PDB file of C-alpha atoms in Angstrom:
ATOM      1  CA  UNK A   1       0.000   0.000   0.000  1.00  0.00           C
ATOM      2  CA  UNK A   2       0.864   3.655  -0.093  1.00  0.00           C
ATOM      3  CA  UNK A   3       1.172   6.047   2.817  1.00  0.00           C
ATOM      4  CA  UNK A   4       1.812   9.747   2.272  1.00  0.00           C
ATOM      5  CA  UNK A   5       1.938  12.275   5.110  1.00  0.00           C
ATOM      6  CA  UNK A   6       1.922  16.060   4.973  1.00  0.00           C
ATOM      7  CA  UNK A   7       0.983  18.678   7.552  1.00  0.00           C
ATOM      8  CA  UNK A   8      -2.638  19.703   7.222  1.00  0.00           C
ATOM      9  CA  UNK A   9      -2.175  23.441   7.542  1.00  0.00           C
ATOM     10  CA  UNK A  10       0.620  26.018   7.659  1.00  0.00           C
ATOM     11  CA  UNK A  11       0.710  29.784   7.973  1.00  0.00           C
ATOM     12  CA  UNK A  12       3.550  32.040   6.845  1.00  0.00           C
ATOM     13  CA  UNK A  13       4.186  35.738   6.361  1.00  0.00           C
ATOM     14  CA  UNK A  14       4.412  37.528   3.036  1.00  0.00           C
ATOM     15  CA  UNK A  15       8.043  37.778   1.914  1.00  0.00           C
ATOM     16  CA  UNK A  16       9.180  34.885   4.107  1.00  0.00           C
ATOM     17  CA  UNK A  17      10.345  31.359   3.269  1.00  0.00           C
ATOM     18  CA  UNK A  18       8.250  28.284   4.024  1.00  0.00           C
ATOM     19  CA  UNK A  19       9.087  24.588   3.803  1.00  0.00           C
ATOM     20  CA  UNK A  20       6.331  22.010   3.337  1.00  0.00           C
ATOM     21  CA  UNK A  21       7.372  18.468   4.200  1.00  0.00           C
ATOM     22  CA  UNK A  22       6.143  15.186   2.799  1.00  0.00           C
ATOM     23  CA  UNK A  23       7.034  11.702   3.991  1.00  0.00           C
ATOM     24  CA  UNK A  24       5.997   8.588   2.151  1.00  0.00           C
ATOM     25  CA  UNK A  25       6.067   4.824   2.303  1.00  0.00           C
ATOM     26  CA  UNK A  26       5.439   3.097  -0.980  1.00  0.00           C
ATOM     27  CA  UNK A  27       6.379   0.105  -3.072  1.00  0.00           C
ATOM     28  CA  UNK A  28       7.693   0.590  -6.591  1.00  0.00           C
ATOM     29  CA  UNK A  29       8.652   4.254  -6.086  1.00  0.00           C
ATOM     30  CA  UNK A  30       9.106   5.961  -9.424  1.00  0.00           C
ATOM     31  CA  UNK A  31       9.175   9.660  -8.653  1.00  0.00           C
ATOM     32  CA  UNK A  32       7.448  12.396  -6.673  1.00  0.00           C
ATOM     33  CA  UNK A  33       5.393  15.352  -7.847  1.00  0.00           C
ATOM     34  CA  UNK A  34       4.312  18.546  -6.137  1.00  0.00           C
ATOM     35  CA  UNK A  35       1.104  20.200  -7.273  1.00  0.00           C
ATOM     36  CA  UNK A  36      -0.504  23.492  -6.280  1.00  0.00           C
ATOM     37  CA  UNK A  37      -4.266  23.752  -5.937  1.00  0.00           C
ATOM     38  CA  UNK A  38      -6.107  27.017  -5.297  1.00  0.00           C
ATOM     39  CA  UNK A  39      -9.504  26.720  -3.652  1.00  0.00           C
ATOM     40  CA  UNK A  40     -12.137  25.620  -6.148  1.00  0.00           C
ATOM     41  CA  UNK A  41      -9.619  25.080  -8.918  1.00  0.00           C
ATOM     42  CA  UNK A  42      -7.713  22.209 -10.517  1.00  0.00           C
ATOM     43  CA  UNK A  43      -4.298  21.047  -9.302  1.00  0.00           C
ATOM     44  CA  UNK A  44      -1.431  22.445 -11.365  1.00  0.00           C
ATOM     45  CA  UNK A  45       2.037  20.936 -11.752  1.00  0.00           C
ATOM     46  CA  UNK A  46       4.902  22.502  -9.813  1.00  0.00           C
ATOM     47  CA  UNK A  47       7.814  20.057  -9.760  1.00  0.00           C
ATOM     48  CA  UNK A  48       9.030  16.508 -10.221  1.00  0.00           C
ATOM     49  CA  UNK A  49      11.881  14.661  -8.475  1.00  0.00           C
ATOM     50  CA  UNK A  50      13.093  11.147  -9.074  1.00  0.00           C
ATOM     51  CA  UNK A  51      16.754  11.418  -8.037  1.00  0.00           C
ATOM     52  CA  UNK A  52      18.036  12.574  -4.665  1.00  0.00           C
ATOM     53  CA  UNK A  53      18.706  16.253  -4.442  1.00  0.00           C
ATOM     54  CA  UNK A  54      17.273  19.679  -4.974  1.00  0.00           C
ATOM     55  CA  UNK A  55      15.421  20.912  -8.059  1.00  0.00           C
ATOM     56  CA  UNK A  56      15.089  24.677  -8.279  1.00  0.00           C
ATOM     57  CA  UNK A  57      12.537  26.503 -10.353  1.00  0.00           C
ATOM     58  CA  UNK A  58      12.277  30.211  -9.660  1.00  0.00           C
ATOM     59  CA  UNK A  59      10.854  30.886  -6.208  1.00  0.00           C
ATOM     60  CA  UNK A  60      10.001  27.207  -5.768  1.00  0.00           C
ATOM     61  CA  UNK A  61      12.414  24.364  -5.015  1.00  0.00           C
ATOM     62  CA  UNK A  62      11.766  20.694  -4.294  1.00  0.00           C
ATOM     63  CA  UNK A  63      14.017  18.225  -2.532  1.00  0.00           C
ATOM     64  CA  UNK A  64      13.972  14.442  -2.444  1.00  0.00           C
ATOM     65  CA  UNK A  65      15.696  11.805  -0.315  1.00  0.00           C
ATOM     66  CA  UNK A  66      14.707   8.361  -1.535  1.00  0.00           C
ATOM     67  CA  UNK A  67      16.497   6.537   1.259  1.00  0.00           C
ATOM     68  CA  UNK A  68      14.531   8.504   3.862  1.00  0.00           C
ATOM     69  CA  UNK A  69      11.218   8.541   2.006  1.00  0.00           C
ATOM     70  CA  UNK A  70      11.167  12.311   2.370  1.00  0.00           C
ATOM     71  CA  UNK A  71      10.571  15.356   0.227  1.00  0.00           C
ATOM     72  CA  UNK A  72      10.003  19.017   0.819  1.00  0.00           C
ATOM     73  CA  UNK A  73       8.753  21.961  -1.181  1.00  0.00           C
ATOM     74  CA  UNK A  74      10.453  25.269  -0.447  1.00  0.00           C
ATOM     75  CA  UNK A  75       8.710  28.513  -1.311  1.00  0.00           C
ATOM     76  CA  UNK A  76      10.764  31.705  -1.162  1.00  0.00           C
ATOM     77  CA  UNK A  77       9.692  35.360  -1.155  1.00  0.00           C
ATOM     78  CA  UNK A  78       6.143  34.369  -0.345  1.00  0.00           C
ATOM     79  CA  UNK A  79       3.355  36.258  -2.053  1.00  0.00           C
ATOM     80  CA  UNK A  80      -0.299  36.446  -1.113  1.00  0.00           C
ATOM     81  CA  UNK A  81      -1.175  34.509  -4.268  1.00  0.00           C
ATOM     82  CA  UNK A  82       0.803  31.537  -2.905  1.00  0.00           C
ATOM     83  CA  UNK A  83      -2.052  30.846  -0.484  1.00  0.00           C
ATOM     84  CA  UNK A  84      -3.248  27.459  -1.722  1.00  0.00           C
ATOM     85  CA  UNK A  85      -3.086  23.747  -1.000  1.00  0.00           C
ATOM     86  CA  UNK A  86       0.133  21.963  -1.901  1.00  0.00           C
ATOM     87  CA  UNK A  87      -0.203  18.307  -2.816  1.00  0.00           C
ATOM     88  CA  UNK A  88       2.587  15.777  -2.606  1.00  0.00           C
ATOM     89  CA  UNK A  89       2.066  12.863  -5.016  1.00  0.00           C
ATOM     90  CA  UNK A  90       4.098   9.693  -5.351  1.00  0.00           C
ATOM     91  CA  UNK A  91       4.397   7.663  -8.554  1.00  0.00           C
ATOM     92  CA  UNK A  92       4.207   3.951  -7.806  1.00  0.00           C
ATOM     93  CA  UNK A  93       4.688   1.606 -10.705  1.00  0.00           C
ATOM     94  CA  UNK A  94       4.253   2.853 -14.247  1.00  0.00           C
ATOM     95  CA  UNK A  95       1.689   5.623 -13.970  1.00  0.00           C
ATOM     96  CA  UNK A  96      -0.178   5.259 -10.706  1.00  0.00           C
ATOM     97  CA  UNK A  97      -0.084   8.584  -8.896  1.00  0.00           C
ATOM     98  CA  UNK A  98      -0.965   8.587  -5.199  1.00  0.00           C
ATOM     99  CA  UNK A  99      -1.713  11.935  -3.590  1.00  0.00           C
ATOM    100  CA  UNK A 100      -1.365  13.064  -0.024  1.00  0.00           C
ATOM    101  CA  UNK A 101      -4.285  14.967   1.454  1.00  0.00           C
ATOM    102  CA  UNK A 102      -2.457  18.245   0.915  1.00  0.00           C
ATOM    103  CA  UNK A 103      -1.115  21.097   3.016  1.00  0.00           C
ATOM    104  CA  UNK A 104      -3.223  24.246   3.103  1.00  0.00           C
ATOM    105  CA  UNK A 105      -0.864  27.243   3.173  1.00  0.00           C
ATOM    106  CA  UNK A 106      -2.130  30.631   4.282  1.00  0.00           C
ATOM    107  CA  UNK A 107       0.074  33.628   3.572  1.00  0.00           C
ATOM    108  CA  UNK A 108      -0.584  36.601   5.832  1.00  0.00           C
ATOM    109  CA  UNK A 109       0.511  40.225   5.340  1.00  0.00           C
TER     110      UNK A 109
ATOM    111  CA  UNK B   1      -3.907  25.598 -26.537  1.00  0.00           C
ATOM    112  CA  UNK B   2      -6.989  24.085 -24.908  1.00  0.00           C
ATOM    113  CA  UNK B   3      -6.497  22.214 -21.694  1.00  0.00           C
ATOM    114  CA  UNK B   4      -8.495  19.277 -20.360  1.00  0.00           C
ATOM    115  CA  UNK B   5     -12.189  20.053 -20.699  1.00  0.00           C
ATOM    116  CA  UNK B   6     -14.765  18.613 -18.334  1.00  0.00           C
ATOM    117  CA  UNK B   7     -18.520  18.890 -18.296  1.00  0.00           C
ATOM    118  CA  UNK B   8     -20.689  19.664 -16.534  1.00  0.00           C
ATOM    119  CA  UNK B   9     -18.927  21.969 -14.063  1.00  0.00           C
ATOM    120  CA  UNK B  10     -21.626  21.419 -11.475  1.00  0.00           C
ATOM    121  CA  UNK B  11     -24.252  18.720 -11.093  1.00  0.00           C
ATOM    122  CA  UNK B  12     -26.924  18.378  -8.457  1.00  0.00           C
ATOM    123  CA  UNK B  13     -29.204  15.373  -8.631  1.00  0.00           C
ATOM    124  CA  UNK B  14     -31.252  13.101  -6.431  1.00  0.00           C
ATOM    125  CA  UNK B  15     -30.020   9.768  -5.215  1.00  0.00           C
ATOM    126  CA  UNK B  16     -30.822   6.873  -7.474  1.00  0.00           C
ATOM    127  CA  UNK B  17     -30.364   8.901 -10.651  1.00  0.00           C
ATOM    128  CA  UNK B  18     -27.735   8.131 -13.250  1.00  0.00           C
ATOM    129  CA  UNK B  19     -24.893  10.633 -13.469  1.00  0.00           C
ATOM    130  CA  UNK B  20     -22.600  10.994 -16.479  1.00  0.00           C
ATOM    131  CA  UNK B  21     -19.409  13.041 -16.318  1.00  0.00           C
ATOM    132  CA  UNK B  22     -17.532  13.909 -19.497  1.00  0.00           C
ATOM    133  CA  UNK B  23     -13.931  14.659 -20.321  1.00  0.00           C
ATOM    134  CA  UNK B  24     -11.989  15.766 -23.365  1.00  0.00           C
ATOM    135  CA  UNK B  25      -8.219  15.282 -22.855  1.00  0.00           C
ATOM    136  CA  UNK B  26      -5.505  17.445 -24.323  1.00  0.00           C
ATOM    137  CA  UNK B  27      -4.958  16.508 -27.958  1.00  0.00           C
ATOM    138  CA  UNK B  28      -2.031  14.134 -28.365  1.00  0.00           C
ATOM    139  CA  UNK B  29      -2.036  12.908 -24.791  1.00  0.00           C
ATOM    140  CA  UNK B  30      -1.979   9.145 -24.487  1.00  0.00           C
ATOM    141  CA  UNK B  31      -3.057   8.773 -20.875  1.00  0.00           C
ATOM    142  CA  UNK B  32      -6.339   9.768 -19.286  1.00  0.00           C
ATOM    143  CA  UNK B  33      -7.072   9.618 -15.554  1.00  0.00           C
ATOM    144  CA  UNK B  34     -10.234   9.980 -13.471  1.00  0.00           C
ATOM    145  CA  UNK B  35      -9.895  11.176  -9.862  1.00  0.00           C
ATOM    146  CA  UNK B  36     -12.293  11.901  -7.026  1.00  0.00           C
ATOM    147  CA  UNK B  37     -11.505  14.540  -4.402  1.00  0.00           C
ATOM    148  CA  UNK B  38     -13.103  14.857  -0.973  1.00  0.00           C
ATOM    149  CA  UNK B  39     -12.056  16.682   2.174  1.00  0.00           C
ATOM    150  CA  UNK B  40     -11.660  13.433   4.080  1.00  0.00           C
ATOM    151  CA  UNK B  41      -9.759  11.356   1.546  1.00  0.00           C
ATOM    152  CA  UNK B  42      -8.079  13.919  -0.723  1.00  0.00           C
ATOM    153  CA  UNK B  43      -7.465  13.043  -4.364  1.00  0.00           C
ATOM    154  CA  UNK B  44      -8.050   9.386  -5.194  1.00  0.00           C
ATOM    155  CA  UNK B  45      -7.287   7.756  -8.530  1.00  0.00           C
ATOM    156  CA  UNK B  46     -10.332   5.892  -9.803  1.00  0.00           C
ATOM    157  CA  UNK B  47      -9.184   4.582 -13.185  1.00  0.00           C
ATOM    158  CA  UNK B  48      -6.777   5.380 -15.961  1.00  0.00           C
ATOM    159  CA  UNK B  49      -6.575   4.664 -19.684  1.00  0.00           C
ATOM    160  CA  UNK B  50      -3.660   4.332 -22.068  1.00  0.00           C
ATOM    161  CA  UNK B  51      -4.495   4.749 -25.755  1.00  0.00           C
ATOM    162  CA  UNK B  52      -8.205   4.386 -24.920  1.00  0.00           C
ATOM    163  CA  UNK B  53      -7.686   1.076 -23.086  1.00  0.00           C
ATOM    164  CA  UNK B  54      -8.432   0.849 -19.349  1.00  0.00           C
ATOM    165  CA  UNK B  55      -5.208  -0.103 -17.584  1.00  0.00           C
ATOM    166  CA  UNK B  56      -6.017   0.058 -13.886  1.00  0.00           C
ATOM    167  CA  UNK B  57      -9.518   0.361 -12.448  1.00  0.00           C
ATOM    168  CA  UNK B  58      -8.655  -0.825  -8.947  1.00  0.00           C
ATOM    169  CA  UNK B  59      -9.671   2.551  -7.536  1.00  0.00           C
ATOM    170  CA  UNK B  60     -13.245   2.348  -8.796  1.00  0.00           C
ATOM    171  CA  UNK B  61     -15.261   2.128  -5.573  1.00  0.00           C
ATOM    172  CA  UNK B  62     -17.891  -0.366  -6.681  1.00  0.00           C
ATOM    173  CA  UNK B  63     -19.908  -1.665  -9.580  1.00  0.00           C
ATOM    174  CA  UNK B  64     -22.070   1.440  -9.614  1.00  0.00           C
ATOM    175  CA  UNK B  65     -19.125   3.242 -11.210  1.00  0.00           C
ATOM    176  CA  UNK B  66     -18.075   2.665 -14.818  1.00  0.00           C
ATOM    177  CA  UNK B  67     -15.792   4.507 -17.228  1.00  0.00           C
ATOM    178  CA  UNK B  68     -15.336   4.362 -20.973  1.00  0.00           C
ATOM    179  CA  UNK B  69     -13.063   5.914 -23.539  1.00  0.00           C
ATOM    180  CA  UNK B  70     -14.543   5.280 -26.985  1.00  0.00           C
ATOM    181  CA  UNK B  71     -11.914   7.372 -28.747  1.00  0.00           C
ATOM    182  CA  UNK B  72      -8.791   9.427 -28.064  1.00  0.00           C
ATOM    183  CA  UNK B  73     -10.708  12.651 -27.477  1.00  0.00           C
ATOM    184  CA  UNK B  74     -13.540  11.614 -25.183  1.00  0.00           C
ATOM    185  CA  UNK B  75     -14.152   9.748 -21.944  1.00  0.00           C
ATOM    186  CA  UNK B  76     -17.112   9.311 -19.615  1.00  0.00           C
ATOM    187  CA  UNK B  77     -17.479   8.352 -15.981  1.00  0.00           C
ATOM    188  CA  UNK B  78     -20.927   7.045 -15.027  1.00  0.00           C
ATOM    189  CA  UNK B  79     -22.478   6.456 -11.648  1.00  0.00           C
ATOM    190  CA  UNK B  80     -25.661   4.402 -11.621  1.00  0.00           C
ATOM    191  CA  UNK B  81     -27.444   4.503  -9.256  1.00  0.00           C
ATOM    192  CA  UNK B  82     -25.955   7.507  -7.489  1.00  0.00           C
ATOM    193  CA  UNK B  83     -25.800   7.801  -3.692  1.00  0.00           C
ATOM    194  CA  UNK B  84     -25.204  10.801  -1.371  1.00  0.00           C
ATOM    195  CA  UNK B  85     -21.733   9.471  -0.461  1.00  0.00           C
ATOM    196  CA  UNK B  86     -20.707   9.924  -4.107  1.00  0.00           C
ATOM    197  CA  UNK B  87     -20.806  13.693  -3.594  1.00  0.00           C
ATOM    198  CA  UNK B  88     -17.321  14.983  -4.400  1.00  0.00           C
ATOM    199  CA  UNK B  89     -15.321  16.845  -7.011  1.00  0.00           C
ATOM    200  CA  UNK B  90     -14.401  14.581  -9.916  1.00  0.00           C
ATOM    201  CA  UNK B  91     -11.308  15.500 -11.905  1.00  0.00           C
ATOM    202  CA  UNK B  92     -10.137  14.244 -15.242  1.00  0.00           C
ATOM    203  CA  UNK B  93      -6.449  14.550 -16.139  1.00  0.00           C
ATOM    204  CA  UNK B  94      -4.313  13.646 -19.142  1.00  0.00           C
ATOM    205  CA  UNK B  95      -0.627  13.240 -19.839  1.00  0.00           C
ATOM    206  CA  UNK B  96       1.787  12.357 -22.587  1.00  0.00           C
ATOM    207  CA  UNK B  97       3.178   8.881 -23.046  1.00  0.00           C
ATOM    208  CA  UNK B  98       6.630   8.396 -21.657  1.00  0.00           C
ATOM    209  CA  UNK B  99       8.468   7.964 -18.435  1.00  0.00           C
ATOM    210  CA  UNK B 100       6.759   8.575 -15.156  1.00  0.00           C
ATOM    211  CA  UNK B 101       8.015  12.155 -15.159  1.00  0.00           C
ATOM    212  CA  UNK B 102       5.271  13.355 -17.478  1.00  0.00           C
ATOM    213  CA  UNK B 103       3.041  15.673 -15.413  1.00  0.00           C
ATOM    214  CA  UNK B 104      -0.688  15.218 -15.456  1.00  0.00           C
ATOM    215  CA  UNK B 105      -2.791  18.148 -16.604  1.00  0.00           C
ATOM    216  CA  UNK B 106      -6.092  18.461 -14.777  1.00  0.00           C
ATOM    217  CA  UNK B 107      -9.448  19.742 -15.931  1.00  0.00           C
ATOM    218  CA  UNK B 108     -11.459  22.158 -13.800  1.00  0.00           C
ATOM    219  CA  UNK B 109     -13.468  19.316 -12.291  1.00  0.00           C
ATOM    220  CA  UNK B 110     -17.144  18.477 -11.893  1.00  0.00           C
ATOM    221  CA  UNK B 111     -18.661  19.345  -8.526  1.00  0.00           C
ATOM    222  CA  UNK B 112     -21.213  16.612  -7.908  1.00  0.00           C
ATOM    223  CA  UNK B 113     -23.856  16.790  -5.204  1.00  0.00           C
ATOM    224  CA  UNK B 114     -26.199  13.859  -4.655  1.00  0.00           C
ATOM    225  CA  UNK B 115     -29.197  14.758  -2.514  1.00  0.00           C
TER     226      UNK B 115
END
């Protein structure tokens, strides 16, 4: 089976840095995605990691440690529009994508 | 470039009725996925297709749910008969063929309420 854990909610201040953690236990691990989902909207792709290390993409970075079953999403220079849910999703097998329940981030002024 | 298109956006119906959700994937995408999202369980994969063929339907909750993909540009998810516990947001997503690193592109979802 698959088990994916993320904090339910986080709050951070505009302009700050926030790290959203994700731990997972899965068989047939084949990569990890982060998606952003604004309230009432569809999830949108942010990042993908399959090898250990950090992937940087503008204000967003994602890190993976396969041996520890751990990933994090780092958001820098937070903006109000970053208030959303952030979904960690693990690829198990060929194309099966298993999502965590998401972390709802609130950015405050 | 059009994204994944789902219809209807909202559906409210009484229990026992048949519900049909529709999806048009992004042109050229080989994979199509149906998900259900609830507050309690998050996003759950129901079924996915590759080149119009169902590959894994282990997430389909029970026989009341069925999905078809008659051609590369259209898929349906049916619930018959519907029950109040089926109330959720149903998302369709598509992706290109390839390694597992191909991101899935989601439609705007259908918000289903069964009374």
